[in-house]
């Protein structure tokens, strides 16, 4: 039956395409994504993947064409669809900012009162300005927002920024951050039946992959008298594994450490007498 599959929409081509496909592949879901394809059926998981423009994804989910999708929080917030944000995915990070030409003397938000602001995010911007009590003239345009001030159609812009280099090239500087965004797995509210079950299975895999991405497996040799001290540096999932080495007086310790403070921990381990430190990537981490 057709509905025995979960239909998931991802961006066809753009910043979220590659990481979205990569995430599904890391979940061991195999599918073709040949150029020009609009949909693809996974071989070994009950999933159908739809490749769409990111702006269209929320509406397709709400209309039932797809059950779930991967989009930026910015797209969810701008859309009128009430979807359920199921899981933050940690990629596609950016922020929605107000930016002004370098010559614009910006001190506070009220400097934008009465000004023309170009954006592809009129709803978010309007809500933000209304909350701050600033009345500006919002110009809704669908692309190339960053050139609006230089061609004279706006005094300021509200657009997505990650490194800020696009702003710089266009003679703009950031004035305010309106929202932070990252990619999110979102689903139709009230999803039930097989689709809901498949979504839970997919979510389980996504969480395992993302937990693994944030952690490393570490193996090291330590003199026995240092075990207690070194254990304190390695909390592990439950507690570290300690095994005797073939030569007397030494043990091998295995543990899982967070990717974030990984170099810090390795330095402390070395200082505490650890030797032969091996650090290995983890494919999946089932919690
Ligand atoms: P589509 O053709 O699918 O409508 P698009 O041009 O609207 O594509 P992209 O530029 O590919 O969209 O951006 C997709 C998403 O990537 C954004 O909605 C946002 O969530 C995220 N993103 C991350 N960094 C940036 C950035 N620097 N600029 C724009 N979007 C970014
Ligand atoms: Mg778009």
Short mmCIF file of N, CA and C in Angstrom, two decimals, residues 1-8 45-47 64 66-68 86 187-188 190-203:
data_model
loop_
_atom_site.label_atom_id
_atom_site.label_comp_id
_atom_site.label_asym_id
_atom_site.label_seq_id
_atom_site.Cartn_x
_atom_site.Cartn_y
_atom_site.Cartn_z
N UNK A 1 0.82 -1.21 0.00
CA UNK A 1 0.00 0.00 0.00
C UNK A 1 0.86 1.26 0.00
N UNK A 2 0.41 2.24 -0.71
CA UNK A 2 1.19 3.47 -0.89
C UNK A 2 1.53 4.13 0.46
N UNK A 3 0.57 4.11 1.39
CA UNK A 3 0.77 4.83 2.63
C UNK A 3 1.62 4.09 3.65
N UNK A 4 2.17 2.96 3.25
CA UNK A 4 3.06 2.24 4.15
C UNK A 4 4.46 2.85 4.11
N UNK A 5 4.59 3.94 3.39
CA UNK A 5 5.88 4.63 3.33
C UNK A 5 5.74 6.01 3.94
N UNK A 6 6.82 6.49 4.52
CA UNK A 6 6.84 7.86 5.00
C UNK A 6 7.36 8.72 3.85
N UNK A 7 6.64 9.80 3.56
CA UNK A 7 7.10 10.68 2.48
C UNK A 7 7.82 11.87 3.10
N UNK A 8 9.09 11.99 2.77
CA UNK A 8 9.88 13.07 3.37
C UNK A 8 10.37 14.01 2.27
N UNK A 45 14.28 0.87 3.25
CA UNK A 45 13.59 1.53 4.36
C UNK A 45 12.31 2.11 3.77
N UNK A 46 11.18 2.04 4.48
CA UNK A 46 9.92 2.48 3.88
C UNK A 46 9.81 4.00 3.77
N UNK A 47 10.64 4.55 2.90
CA UNK A 47 10.72 6.01 2.78
C UNK A 47 10.64 6.41 1.32
N UNK A 64 -0.40 17.32 2.90
CA UNK A 64 -0.37 15.85 2.89
C UNK A 64 0.38 15.25 1.71
N UNK A 66 3.58 15.50 1.35
CA UNK A 66 4.67 14.87 2.12
C UNK A 66 4.20 14.77 3.57
N UNK A 67 4.82 13.88 4.34
CA UNK A 67 4.46 13.74 5.76
C UNK A 67 5.41 14.56 6.64
N UNK A 68 6.63 14.68 6.17
CA UNK A 68 7.66 15.36 6.97
C UNK A 68 8.65 15.99 6.00
N UNK A 86 10.27 18.38 14.87
CA UNK A 86 10.51 17.10 15.53
C UNK A 86 11.93 17.00 16.08
N UNK A 187 7.30 17.76 10.90
CA UNK A 187 6.29 16.82 10.43
C UNK A 187 4.90 17.44 10.54
N UNK A 188 3.95 16.83 9.84
CA UNK A 188 2.58 17.29 9.93
C UNK A 188 2.05 16.98 11.32
N UNK A 190 -0.32 15.73 14.14
CA UNK A 190 -1.34 14.68 14.17
C UNK A 190 -1.04 13.52 13.24
N UNK A 191 0.20 13.42 12.78
CA UNK A 191 0.60 12.28 11.94
C UNK A 191 0.33 10.99 12.72
N UNK A 192 -0.29 10.01 12.08
CA UNK A 192 -0.55 8.76 12.83
C UNK A 192 -0.37 7.55 11.91
N UNK A 193 -0.69 6.39 12.43
CA UNK A 193 -0.61 5.17 11.64
C UNK A 193 0.82 4.82 11.27
N UNK A 194 0.99 4.10 10.13
CA UNK A 194 2.32 3.65 9.72
C UNK A 194 3.31 4.81 9.55
N UNK A 195 2.82 5.94 9.01
CA UNK A 195 3.73 7.07 8.78
C UNK A 195 4.37 7.51 10.09
N UNK A 196 3.57 7.53 11.16
CA UNK A 196 4.10 7.97 12.45
C UNK A 196 5.15 6.98 12.97
N UNK A 197 4.84 5.70 12.80
CA UNK A 197 5.80 4.68 13.25
C UNK A 197 7.11 4.76 12.48
N UNK A 198 7.00 4.98 11.17
CA UNK A 198 8.22 5.05 10.36
C UNK A 198 9.01 6.30 10.74
N UNK A 199 8.28 7.40 11.03
CA UNK A 199 8.96 8.62 11.46
C UNK A 199 9.74 8.36 12.76
N UNK A 200 9.16 7.60 13.69
CA UNK A 200 9.87 7.29 14.93
C UNK A 200 11.12 6.45 14.65
N UNK A 201 11.00 5.52 13.70
CA UNK A 201 12.18 4.70 13.36
C UNK A 201 13.26 5.56 12.73
N UNK A 202 12.84 6.48 11.85
CA UNK A 202 13.80 7.37 11.20
C UNK A 202 14.47 8.27 12.24
N UNK A 203 13.65 8.78 13.17
CA UNK A 203 14.15 9.67 14.20
C UNK A 203 15.17 8.95 15.09
#
